[in-house]
Coordinates of N, CA, C and O and ligand atoms in Angstrom, one line a residue:
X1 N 19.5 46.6 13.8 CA 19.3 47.2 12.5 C 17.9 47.6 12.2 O 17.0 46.9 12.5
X2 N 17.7 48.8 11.7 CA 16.3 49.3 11.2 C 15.3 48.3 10.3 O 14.1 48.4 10.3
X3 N 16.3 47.1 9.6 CA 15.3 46.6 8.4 C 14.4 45.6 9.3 O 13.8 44.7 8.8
X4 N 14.4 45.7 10.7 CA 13.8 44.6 11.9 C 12.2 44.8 11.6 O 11.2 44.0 11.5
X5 N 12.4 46.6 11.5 CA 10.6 46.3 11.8 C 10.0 46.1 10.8 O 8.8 45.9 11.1
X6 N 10.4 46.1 9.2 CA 9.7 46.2 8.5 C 8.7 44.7 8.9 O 7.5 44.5 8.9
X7 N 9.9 43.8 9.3 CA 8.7 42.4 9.3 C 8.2 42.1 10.6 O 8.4 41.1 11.3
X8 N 7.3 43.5 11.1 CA 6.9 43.4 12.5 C 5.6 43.8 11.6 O 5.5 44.5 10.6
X9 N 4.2 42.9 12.3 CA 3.0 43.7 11.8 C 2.1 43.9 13.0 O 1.9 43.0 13.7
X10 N 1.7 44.9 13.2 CA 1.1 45.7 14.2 C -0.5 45.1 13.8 O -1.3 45.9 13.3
X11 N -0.8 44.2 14.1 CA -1.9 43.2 13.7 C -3.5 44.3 14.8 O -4.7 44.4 14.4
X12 N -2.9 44.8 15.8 CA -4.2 45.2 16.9 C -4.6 46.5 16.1 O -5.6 47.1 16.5
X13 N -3.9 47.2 14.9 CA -4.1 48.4 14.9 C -5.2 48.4 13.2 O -5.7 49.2 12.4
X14 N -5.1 46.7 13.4 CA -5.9 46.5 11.7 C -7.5 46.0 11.8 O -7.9 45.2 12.6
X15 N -8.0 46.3 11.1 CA -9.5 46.1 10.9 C -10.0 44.8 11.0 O -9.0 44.1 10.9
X16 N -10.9 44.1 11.1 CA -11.0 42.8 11.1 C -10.9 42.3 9.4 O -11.3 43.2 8.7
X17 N -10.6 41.2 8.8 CA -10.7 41.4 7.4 C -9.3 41.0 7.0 O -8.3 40.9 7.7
X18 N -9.4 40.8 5.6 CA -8.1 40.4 4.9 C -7.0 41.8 4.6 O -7.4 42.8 3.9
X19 N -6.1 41.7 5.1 CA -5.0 42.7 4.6 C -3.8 41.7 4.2 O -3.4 40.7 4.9
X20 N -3.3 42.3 2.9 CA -2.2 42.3 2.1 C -0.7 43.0 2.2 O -0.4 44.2 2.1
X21 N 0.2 41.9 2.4 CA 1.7 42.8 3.0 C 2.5 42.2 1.4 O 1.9 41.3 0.8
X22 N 3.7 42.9 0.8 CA 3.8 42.2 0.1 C 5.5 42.5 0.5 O 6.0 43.6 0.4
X23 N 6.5 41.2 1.0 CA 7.7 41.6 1.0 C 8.9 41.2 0.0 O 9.0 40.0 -0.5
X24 N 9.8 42.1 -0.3 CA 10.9 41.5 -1.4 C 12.0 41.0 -0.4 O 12.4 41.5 0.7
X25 N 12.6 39.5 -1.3 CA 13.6 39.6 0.0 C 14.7 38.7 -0.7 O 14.7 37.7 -1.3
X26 N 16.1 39.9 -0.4 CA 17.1 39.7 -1.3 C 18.1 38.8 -0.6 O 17.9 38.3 0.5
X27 N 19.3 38.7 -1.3 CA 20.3 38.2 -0.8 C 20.4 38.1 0.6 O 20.3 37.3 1.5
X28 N 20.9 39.6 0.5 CA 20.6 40.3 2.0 C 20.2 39.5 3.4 O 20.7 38.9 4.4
X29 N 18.9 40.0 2.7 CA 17.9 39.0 4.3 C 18.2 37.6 4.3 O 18.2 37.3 5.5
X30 N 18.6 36.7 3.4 CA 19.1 35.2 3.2 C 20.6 35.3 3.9 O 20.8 34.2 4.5
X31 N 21.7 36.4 4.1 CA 22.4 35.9 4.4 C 22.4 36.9 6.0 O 23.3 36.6 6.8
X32 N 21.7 37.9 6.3 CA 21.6 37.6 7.8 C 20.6 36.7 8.1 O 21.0 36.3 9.2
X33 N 20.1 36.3 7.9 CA 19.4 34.4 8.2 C 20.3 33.4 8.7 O 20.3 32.8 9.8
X34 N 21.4 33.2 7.5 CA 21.6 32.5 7.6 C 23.3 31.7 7.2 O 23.9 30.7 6.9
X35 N 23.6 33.4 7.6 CA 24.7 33.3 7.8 C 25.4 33.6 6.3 O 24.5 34.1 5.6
X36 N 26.9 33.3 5.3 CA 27.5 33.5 4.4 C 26.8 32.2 3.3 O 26.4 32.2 2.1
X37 N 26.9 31.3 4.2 CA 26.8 30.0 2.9 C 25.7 30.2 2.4 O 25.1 29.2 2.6
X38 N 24.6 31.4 1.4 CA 23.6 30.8 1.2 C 23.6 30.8 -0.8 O 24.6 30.8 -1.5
X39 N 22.2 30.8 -1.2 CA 22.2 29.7 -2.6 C 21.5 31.2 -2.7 O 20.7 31.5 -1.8
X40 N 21.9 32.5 -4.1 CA 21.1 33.5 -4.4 C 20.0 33.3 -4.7 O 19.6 32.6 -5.6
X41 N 19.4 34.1 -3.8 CA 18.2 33.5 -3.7 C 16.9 35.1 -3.7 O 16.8 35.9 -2.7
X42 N 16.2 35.3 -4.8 CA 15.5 36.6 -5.4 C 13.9 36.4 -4.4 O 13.5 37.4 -5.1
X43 N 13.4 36.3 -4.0 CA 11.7 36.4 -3.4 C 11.3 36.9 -3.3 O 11.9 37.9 -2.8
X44 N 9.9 36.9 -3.6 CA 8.6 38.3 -3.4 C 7.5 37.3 -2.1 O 7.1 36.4 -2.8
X45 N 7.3 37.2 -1.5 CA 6.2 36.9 -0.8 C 4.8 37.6 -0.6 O 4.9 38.2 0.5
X46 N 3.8 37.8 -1.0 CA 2.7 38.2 -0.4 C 1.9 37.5 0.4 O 1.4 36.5 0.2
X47 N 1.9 38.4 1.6 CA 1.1 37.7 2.9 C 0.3 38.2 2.9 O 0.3 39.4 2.5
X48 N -0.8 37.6 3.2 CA -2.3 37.5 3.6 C -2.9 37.7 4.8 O -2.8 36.7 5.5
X49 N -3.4 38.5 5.4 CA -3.7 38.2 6.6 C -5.1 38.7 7.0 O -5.5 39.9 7.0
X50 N -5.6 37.5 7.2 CA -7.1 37.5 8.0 C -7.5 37.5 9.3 O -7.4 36.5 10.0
X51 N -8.0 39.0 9.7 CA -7.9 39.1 10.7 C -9.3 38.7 11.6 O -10.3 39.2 11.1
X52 N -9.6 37.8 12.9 CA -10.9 37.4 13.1 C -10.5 37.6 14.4 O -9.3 37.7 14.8
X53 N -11.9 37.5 15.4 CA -11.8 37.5 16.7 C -11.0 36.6 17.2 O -11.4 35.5 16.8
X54 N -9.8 36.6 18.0 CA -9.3 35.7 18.7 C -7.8 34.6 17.9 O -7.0 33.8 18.4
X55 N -8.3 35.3 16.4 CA -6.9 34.3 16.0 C -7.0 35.2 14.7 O -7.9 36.0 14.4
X56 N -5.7 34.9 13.8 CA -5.6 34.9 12.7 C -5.0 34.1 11.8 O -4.1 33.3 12.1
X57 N -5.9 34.4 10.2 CA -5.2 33.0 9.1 C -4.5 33.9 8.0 O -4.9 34.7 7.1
X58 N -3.2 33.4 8.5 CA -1.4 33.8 7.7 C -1.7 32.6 5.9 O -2.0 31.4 5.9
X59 N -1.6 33.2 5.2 CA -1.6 32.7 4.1 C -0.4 33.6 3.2 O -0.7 34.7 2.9
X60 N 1.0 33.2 2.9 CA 1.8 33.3 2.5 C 2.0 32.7 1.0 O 1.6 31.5 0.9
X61 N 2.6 33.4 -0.2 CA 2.7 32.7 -1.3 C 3.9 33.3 -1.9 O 4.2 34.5 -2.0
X62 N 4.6 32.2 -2.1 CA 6.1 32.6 -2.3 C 6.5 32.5 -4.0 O 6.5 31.4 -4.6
X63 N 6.8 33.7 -4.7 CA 7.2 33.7 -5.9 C 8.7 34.2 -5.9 O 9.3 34.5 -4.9
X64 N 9.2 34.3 -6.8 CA 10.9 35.0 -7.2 C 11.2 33.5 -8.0 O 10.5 32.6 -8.5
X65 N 12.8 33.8 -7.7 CA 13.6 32.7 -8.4 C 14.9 32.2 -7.1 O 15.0 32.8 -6.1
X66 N 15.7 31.2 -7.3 CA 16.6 30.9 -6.4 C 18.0 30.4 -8.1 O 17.7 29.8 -9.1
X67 N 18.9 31.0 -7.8 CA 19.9 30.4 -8.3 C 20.9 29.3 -7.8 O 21.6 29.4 -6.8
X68 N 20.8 27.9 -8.6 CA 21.0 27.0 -8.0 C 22.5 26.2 -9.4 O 22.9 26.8 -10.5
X69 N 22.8 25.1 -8.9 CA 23.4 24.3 -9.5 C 22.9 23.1 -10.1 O 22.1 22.5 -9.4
X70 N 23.1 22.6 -11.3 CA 22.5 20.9 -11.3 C 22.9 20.2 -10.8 O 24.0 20.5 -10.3
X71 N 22.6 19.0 -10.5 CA 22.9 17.9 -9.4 C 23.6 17.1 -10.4 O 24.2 16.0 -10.1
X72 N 23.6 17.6 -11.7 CA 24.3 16.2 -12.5 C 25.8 16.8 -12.8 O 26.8 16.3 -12.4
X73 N 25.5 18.5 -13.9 CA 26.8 18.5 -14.3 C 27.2 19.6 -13.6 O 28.4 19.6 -13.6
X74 N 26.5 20.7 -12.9 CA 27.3 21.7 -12.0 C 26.6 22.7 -12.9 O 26.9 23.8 -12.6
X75 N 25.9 22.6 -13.9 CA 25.6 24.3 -14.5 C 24.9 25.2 -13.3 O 24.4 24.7 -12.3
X76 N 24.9 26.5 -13.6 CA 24.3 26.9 -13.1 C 22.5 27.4 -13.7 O 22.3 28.0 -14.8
X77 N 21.6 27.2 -12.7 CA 20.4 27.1 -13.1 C 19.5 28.3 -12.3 O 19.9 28.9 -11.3
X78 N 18.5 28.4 -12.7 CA 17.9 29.2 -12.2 C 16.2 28.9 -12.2 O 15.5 28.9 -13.2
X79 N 15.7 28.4 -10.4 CA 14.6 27.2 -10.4 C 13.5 28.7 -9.9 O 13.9 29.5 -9.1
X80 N 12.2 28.8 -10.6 CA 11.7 29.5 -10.0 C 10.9 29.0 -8.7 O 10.6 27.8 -8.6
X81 N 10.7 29.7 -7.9 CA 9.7 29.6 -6.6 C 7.6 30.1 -6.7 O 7.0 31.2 -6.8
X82 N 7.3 28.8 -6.5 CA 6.3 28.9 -6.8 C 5.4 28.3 -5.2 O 4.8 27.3 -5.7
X83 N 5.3 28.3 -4.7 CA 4.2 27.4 -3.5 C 3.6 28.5 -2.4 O 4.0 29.6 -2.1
X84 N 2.6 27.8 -1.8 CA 1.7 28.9 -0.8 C 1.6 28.3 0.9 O 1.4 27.1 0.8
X85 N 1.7 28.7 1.9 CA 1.7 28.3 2.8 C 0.9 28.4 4.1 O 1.4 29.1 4.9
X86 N -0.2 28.0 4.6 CA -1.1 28.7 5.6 C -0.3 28.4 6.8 O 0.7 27.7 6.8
X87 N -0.9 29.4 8.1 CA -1.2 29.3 9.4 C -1.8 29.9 10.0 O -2.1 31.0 9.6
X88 N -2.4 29.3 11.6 CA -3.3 30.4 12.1 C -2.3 30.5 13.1 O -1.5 29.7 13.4
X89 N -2.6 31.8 13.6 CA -2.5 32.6 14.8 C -3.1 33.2 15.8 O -3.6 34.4 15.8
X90 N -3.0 32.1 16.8 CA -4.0 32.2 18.0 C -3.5 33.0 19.1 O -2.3 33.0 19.6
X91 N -4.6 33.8 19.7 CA -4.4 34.5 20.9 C -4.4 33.9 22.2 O -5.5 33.7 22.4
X92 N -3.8 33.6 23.1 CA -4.1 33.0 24.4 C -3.2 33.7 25.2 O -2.4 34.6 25.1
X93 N -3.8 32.7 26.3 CA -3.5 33.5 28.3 C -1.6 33.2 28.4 O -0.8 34.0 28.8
X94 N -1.5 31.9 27.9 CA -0.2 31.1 28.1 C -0.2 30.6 26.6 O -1.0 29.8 26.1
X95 N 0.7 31.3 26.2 CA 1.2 31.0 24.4 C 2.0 30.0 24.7 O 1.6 29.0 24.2
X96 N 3.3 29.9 25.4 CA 4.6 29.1 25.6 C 4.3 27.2 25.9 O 4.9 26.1 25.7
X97 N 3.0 27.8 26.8 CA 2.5 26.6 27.3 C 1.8 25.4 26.0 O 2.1 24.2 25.7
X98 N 0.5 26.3 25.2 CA -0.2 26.2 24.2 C 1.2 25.9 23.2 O 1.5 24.8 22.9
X99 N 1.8 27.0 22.9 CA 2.7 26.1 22.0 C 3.5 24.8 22.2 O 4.0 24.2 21.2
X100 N 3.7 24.4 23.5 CA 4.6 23.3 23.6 C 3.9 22.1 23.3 O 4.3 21.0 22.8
X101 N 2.2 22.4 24.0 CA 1.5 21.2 23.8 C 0.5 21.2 22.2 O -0.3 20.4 22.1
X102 N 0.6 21.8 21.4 CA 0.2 21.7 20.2 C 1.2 21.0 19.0 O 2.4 21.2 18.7
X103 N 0.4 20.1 18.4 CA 0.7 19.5 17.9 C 0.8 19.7 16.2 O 1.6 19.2 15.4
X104 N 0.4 20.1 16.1 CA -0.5 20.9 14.7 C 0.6 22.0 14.5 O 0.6 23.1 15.1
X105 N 1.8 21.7 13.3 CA 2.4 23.0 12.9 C 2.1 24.4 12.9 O 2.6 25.4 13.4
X106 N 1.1 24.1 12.1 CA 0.6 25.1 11.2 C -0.3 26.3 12.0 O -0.9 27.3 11.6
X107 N -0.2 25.6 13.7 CA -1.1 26.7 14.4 C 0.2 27.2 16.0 O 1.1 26.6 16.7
X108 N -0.1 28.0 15.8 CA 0.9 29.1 16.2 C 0.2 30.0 17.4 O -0.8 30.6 17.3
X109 N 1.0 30.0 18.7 CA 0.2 31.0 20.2 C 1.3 32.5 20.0 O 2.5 32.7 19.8
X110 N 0.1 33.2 20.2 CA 0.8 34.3 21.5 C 0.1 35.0 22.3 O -1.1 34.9 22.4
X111 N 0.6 35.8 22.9 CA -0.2 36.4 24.1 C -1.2 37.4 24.0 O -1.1 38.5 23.6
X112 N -2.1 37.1 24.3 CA -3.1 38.2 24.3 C -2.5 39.7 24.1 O -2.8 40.6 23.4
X113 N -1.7 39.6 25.2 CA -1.4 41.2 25.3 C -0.5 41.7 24.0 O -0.1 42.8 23.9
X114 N -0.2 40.7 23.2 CA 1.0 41.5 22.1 C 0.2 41.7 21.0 O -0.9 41.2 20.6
X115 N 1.0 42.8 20.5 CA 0.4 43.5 19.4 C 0.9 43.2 18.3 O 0.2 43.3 17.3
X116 N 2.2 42.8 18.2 CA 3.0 42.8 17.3 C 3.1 41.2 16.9 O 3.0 40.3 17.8
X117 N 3.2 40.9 15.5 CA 3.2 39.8 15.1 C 5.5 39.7 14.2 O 6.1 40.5 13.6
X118 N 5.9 38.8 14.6 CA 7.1 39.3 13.7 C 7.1 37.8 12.7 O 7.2 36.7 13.0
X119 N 7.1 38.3 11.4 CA 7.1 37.5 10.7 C 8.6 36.8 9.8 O 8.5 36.0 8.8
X120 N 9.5 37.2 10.3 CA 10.9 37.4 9.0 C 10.6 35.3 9.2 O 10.5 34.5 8.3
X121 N 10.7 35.1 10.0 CA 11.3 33.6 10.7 C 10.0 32.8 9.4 O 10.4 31.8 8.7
X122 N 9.1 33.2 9.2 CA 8.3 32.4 8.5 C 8.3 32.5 7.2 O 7.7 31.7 6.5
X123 N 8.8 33.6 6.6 CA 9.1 34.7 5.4 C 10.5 33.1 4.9 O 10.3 32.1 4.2
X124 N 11.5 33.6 5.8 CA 12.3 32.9 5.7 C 12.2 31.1 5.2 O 12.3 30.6 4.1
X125 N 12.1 30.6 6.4 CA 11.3 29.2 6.5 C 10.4 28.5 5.4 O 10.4 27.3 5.0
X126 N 9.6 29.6 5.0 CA 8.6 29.0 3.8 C 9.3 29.3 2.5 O 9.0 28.5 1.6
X127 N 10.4 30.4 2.1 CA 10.7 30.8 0.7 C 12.1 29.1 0.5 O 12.4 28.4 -0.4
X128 N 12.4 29.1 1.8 CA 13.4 27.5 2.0 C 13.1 26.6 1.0 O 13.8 26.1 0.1
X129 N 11.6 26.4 1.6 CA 10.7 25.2 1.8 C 10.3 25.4 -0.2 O 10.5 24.4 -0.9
X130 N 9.8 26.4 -0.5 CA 9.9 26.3 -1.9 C 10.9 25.8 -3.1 O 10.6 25.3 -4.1
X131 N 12.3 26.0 -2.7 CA 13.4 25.7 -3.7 C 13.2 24.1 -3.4 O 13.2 23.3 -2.4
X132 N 13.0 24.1 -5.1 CA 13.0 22.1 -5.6 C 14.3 21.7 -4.8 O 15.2 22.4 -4.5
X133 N 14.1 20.7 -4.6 CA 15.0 19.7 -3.7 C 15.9 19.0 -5.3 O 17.1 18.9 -5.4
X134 N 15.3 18.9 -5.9 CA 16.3 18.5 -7.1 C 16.6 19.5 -8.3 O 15.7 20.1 -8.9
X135 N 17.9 19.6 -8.5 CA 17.8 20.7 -9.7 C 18.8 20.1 -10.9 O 19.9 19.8 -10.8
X136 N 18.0 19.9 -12.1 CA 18.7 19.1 -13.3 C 18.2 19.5 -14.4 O 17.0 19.4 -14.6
X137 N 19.0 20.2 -15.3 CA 19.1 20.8 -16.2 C 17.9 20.8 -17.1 O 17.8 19.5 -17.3
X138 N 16.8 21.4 -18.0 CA 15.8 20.6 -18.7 C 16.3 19.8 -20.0 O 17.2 19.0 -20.0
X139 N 15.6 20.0 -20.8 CA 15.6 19.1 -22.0 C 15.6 20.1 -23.2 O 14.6 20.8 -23.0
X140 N 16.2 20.4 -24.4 CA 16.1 21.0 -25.1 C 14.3 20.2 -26.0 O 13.6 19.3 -25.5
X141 N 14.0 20.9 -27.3 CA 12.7 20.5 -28.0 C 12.7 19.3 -28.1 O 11.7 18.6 -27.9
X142 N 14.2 18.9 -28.6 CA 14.4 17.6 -29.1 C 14.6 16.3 -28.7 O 14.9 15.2 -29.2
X143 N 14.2 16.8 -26.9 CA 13.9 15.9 -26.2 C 15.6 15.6 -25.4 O 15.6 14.7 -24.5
X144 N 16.8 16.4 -26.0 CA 18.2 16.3 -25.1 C 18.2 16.9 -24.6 O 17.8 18.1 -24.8
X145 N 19.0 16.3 -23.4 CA 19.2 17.1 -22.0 C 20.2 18.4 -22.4 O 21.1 18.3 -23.2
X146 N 20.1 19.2 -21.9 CA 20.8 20.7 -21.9 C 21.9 20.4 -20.7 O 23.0 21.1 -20.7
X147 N 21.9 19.8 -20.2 CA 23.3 19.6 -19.5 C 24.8 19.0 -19.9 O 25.2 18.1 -20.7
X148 N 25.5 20.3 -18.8 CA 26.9 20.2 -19.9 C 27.8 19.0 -20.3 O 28.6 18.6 -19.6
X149 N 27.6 18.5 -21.6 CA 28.1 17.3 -22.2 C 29.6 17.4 -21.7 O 29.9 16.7 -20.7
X150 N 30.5 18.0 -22.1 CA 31.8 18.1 -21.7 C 32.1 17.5 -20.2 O 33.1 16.8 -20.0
X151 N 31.2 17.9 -19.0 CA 31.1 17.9 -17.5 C 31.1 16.7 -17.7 O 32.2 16.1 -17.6
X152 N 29.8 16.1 -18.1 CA 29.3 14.7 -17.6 C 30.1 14.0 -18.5 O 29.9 12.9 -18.0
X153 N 31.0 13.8 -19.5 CA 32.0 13.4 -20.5 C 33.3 12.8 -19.1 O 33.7 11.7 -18.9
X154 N 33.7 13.8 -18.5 CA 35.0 14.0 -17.3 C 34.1 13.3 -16.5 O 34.8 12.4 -16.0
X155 N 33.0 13.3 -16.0 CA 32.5 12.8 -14.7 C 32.1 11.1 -14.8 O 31.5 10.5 -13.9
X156 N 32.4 10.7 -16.1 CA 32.3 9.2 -16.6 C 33.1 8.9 -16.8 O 33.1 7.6 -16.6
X157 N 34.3 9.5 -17.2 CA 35.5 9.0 -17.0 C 36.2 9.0 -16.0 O 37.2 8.4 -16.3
X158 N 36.2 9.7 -14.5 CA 36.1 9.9 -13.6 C 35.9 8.7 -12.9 O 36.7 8.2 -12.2
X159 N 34.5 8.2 -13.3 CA 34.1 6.7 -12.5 C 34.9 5.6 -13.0 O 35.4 4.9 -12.2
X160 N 35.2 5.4 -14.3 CA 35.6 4.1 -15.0 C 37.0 4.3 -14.2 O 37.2 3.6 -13.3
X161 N 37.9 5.4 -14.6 CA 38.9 5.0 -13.5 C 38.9 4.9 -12.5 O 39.8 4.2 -12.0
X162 N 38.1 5.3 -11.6 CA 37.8 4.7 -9.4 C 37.4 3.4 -9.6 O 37.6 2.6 -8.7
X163 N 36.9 2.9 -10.7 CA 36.1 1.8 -10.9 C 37.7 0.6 -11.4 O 38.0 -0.6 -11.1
X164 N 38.1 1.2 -11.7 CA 39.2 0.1 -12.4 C 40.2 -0.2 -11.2 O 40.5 -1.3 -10.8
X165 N 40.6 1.3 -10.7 CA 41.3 1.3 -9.7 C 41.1 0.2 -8.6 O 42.0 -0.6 -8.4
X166 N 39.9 0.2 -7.9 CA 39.3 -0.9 -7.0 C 39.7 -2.2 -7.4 O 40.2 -3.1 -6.8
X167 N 39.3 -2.1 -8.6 CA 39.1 -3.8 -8.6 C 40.7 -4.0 -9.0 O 41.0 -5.2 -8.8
X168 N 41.8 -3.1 -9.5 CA 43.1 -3.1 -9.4 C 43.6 -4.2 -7.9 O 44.2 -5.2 -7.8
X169 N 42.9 -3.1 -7.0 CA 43.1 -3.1 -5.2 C 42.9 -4.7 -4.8 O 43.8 -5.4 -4.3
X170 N 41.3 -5.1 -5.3 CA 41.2 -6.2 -4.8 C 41.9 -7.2 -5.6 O 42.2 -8.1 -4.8
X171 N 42.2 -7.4 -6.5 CA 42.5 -8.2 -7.2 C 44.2 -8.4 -6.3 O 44.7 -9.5 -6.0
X172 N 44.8 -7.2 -6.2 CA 46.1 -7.2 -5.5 C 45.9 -7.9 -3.9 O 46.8 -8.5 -3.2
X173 N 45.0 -7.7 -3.6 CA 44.4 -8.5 -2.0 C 44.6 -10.2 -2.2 O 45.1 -11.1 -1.6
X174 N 43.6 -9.8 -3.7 CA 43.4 -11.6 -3.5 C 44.5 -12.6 -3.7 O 44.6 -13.8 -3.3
X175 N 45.7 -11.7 -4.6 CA 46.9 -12.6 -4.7 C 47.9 -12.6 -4.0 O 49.0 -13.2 -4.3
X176 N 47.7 -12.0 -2.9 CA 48.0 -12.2 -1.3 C 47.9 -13.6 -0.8 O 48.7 -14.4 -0.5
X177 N 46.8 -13.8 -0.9 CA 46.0 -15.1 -0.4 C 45.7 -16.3 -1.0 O 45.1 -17.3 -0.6
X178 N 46.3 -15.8 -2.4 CA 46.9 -17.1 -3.3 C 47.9 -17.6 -2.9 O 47.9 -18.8 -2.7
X179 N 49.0 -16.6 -2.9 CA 50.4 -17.2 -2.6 C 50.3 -17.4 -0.8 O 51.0 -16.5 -0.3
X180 N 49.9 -18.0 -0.3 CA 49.8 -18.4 0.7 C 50.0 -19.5 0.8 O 50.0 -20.1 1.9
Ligands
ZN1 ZN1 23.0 19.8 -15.9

């Protein structure tokens, strides 16, 4: 597909110095990534790139929104994406090698001779790494939770009967072993 090169940057053809990429990246790119299952997910990224003899420093900052669920009642929410990400990118003889023995994430080989840098994999990876790991409804002024009372109403009644049920179970176990 054509949308390949946009995240290709021709790094040898740029000045030494900071240059600014700025990419949007829709559903779309989220679900050739990563296949059907993904969470709609809106991102702008602006990359940074400083260009210096022999390496460069990738500074990525990931803004948009991701549409998500609450972890309590199921609403649907909408968490924005806020965080920034560095790395460098170093030039060497043997990238494959350098990369297997580096330890250090955040620093990245390739070959002297390439020109091209491809970024979608890191585009990707870091806009991930921004969506909150927890998503739970806020709090109205008054200090109550905005999540759906009705949901969490069914989802407590829900427990008291699995809850009754069990001890239904054992209690039926134990008079097994009474009448013995
Ligand atoms: Zn909620």
């Amino acid at each position: 597909m054509g949308s390949r090169r946009m995240f290709e940057i021709a790094f040898v053809g740029l000045k030494p110095g900071v240059h600014e990429f700025d990419y949007e990246l829709d559903e779309l790119f989220f679900k050739e990534k990563a296949g059907e299952n993904v969470d709609t997910i809106n991102a702008n990224v602006k990359l940074f790139l400083d260009k210096n003899n022999g390496f460069m420093l990738l500074k990525f900052m990931v803004g948009g929104n991701a549409e998500v669920n609450c972890d309590r009642c199921g609403n649907p929410l909408k968490e924005d994406l806020w965080d920034e990400f560095s790395l460098v990118v170093k030039l060497t003889e043997d990238p494959q090698k350098a990369n297997d023995e580096e330890e250090d994430a955040d620093v990245f080989y390739i070959a002297k001779s390439e020109s091209h840098i491809e970024v979608s994999d890191w585009l990707y990876e870091f806009v991930l790494l921004s969506i909150p790991m927890q998503h739970i409804c806020g709090n109205d002024e008054d200090g109550k939770s905005l999540c759906n009372e009705e949901v969490l109403q069914k989802l407590d009644a829900m427990r008291v009967t699995n809850k009754e049920q069990k001890e239904n179970s054992i209690w039926k176990g134990l008079d097994k072993f009474k009448n013995n």
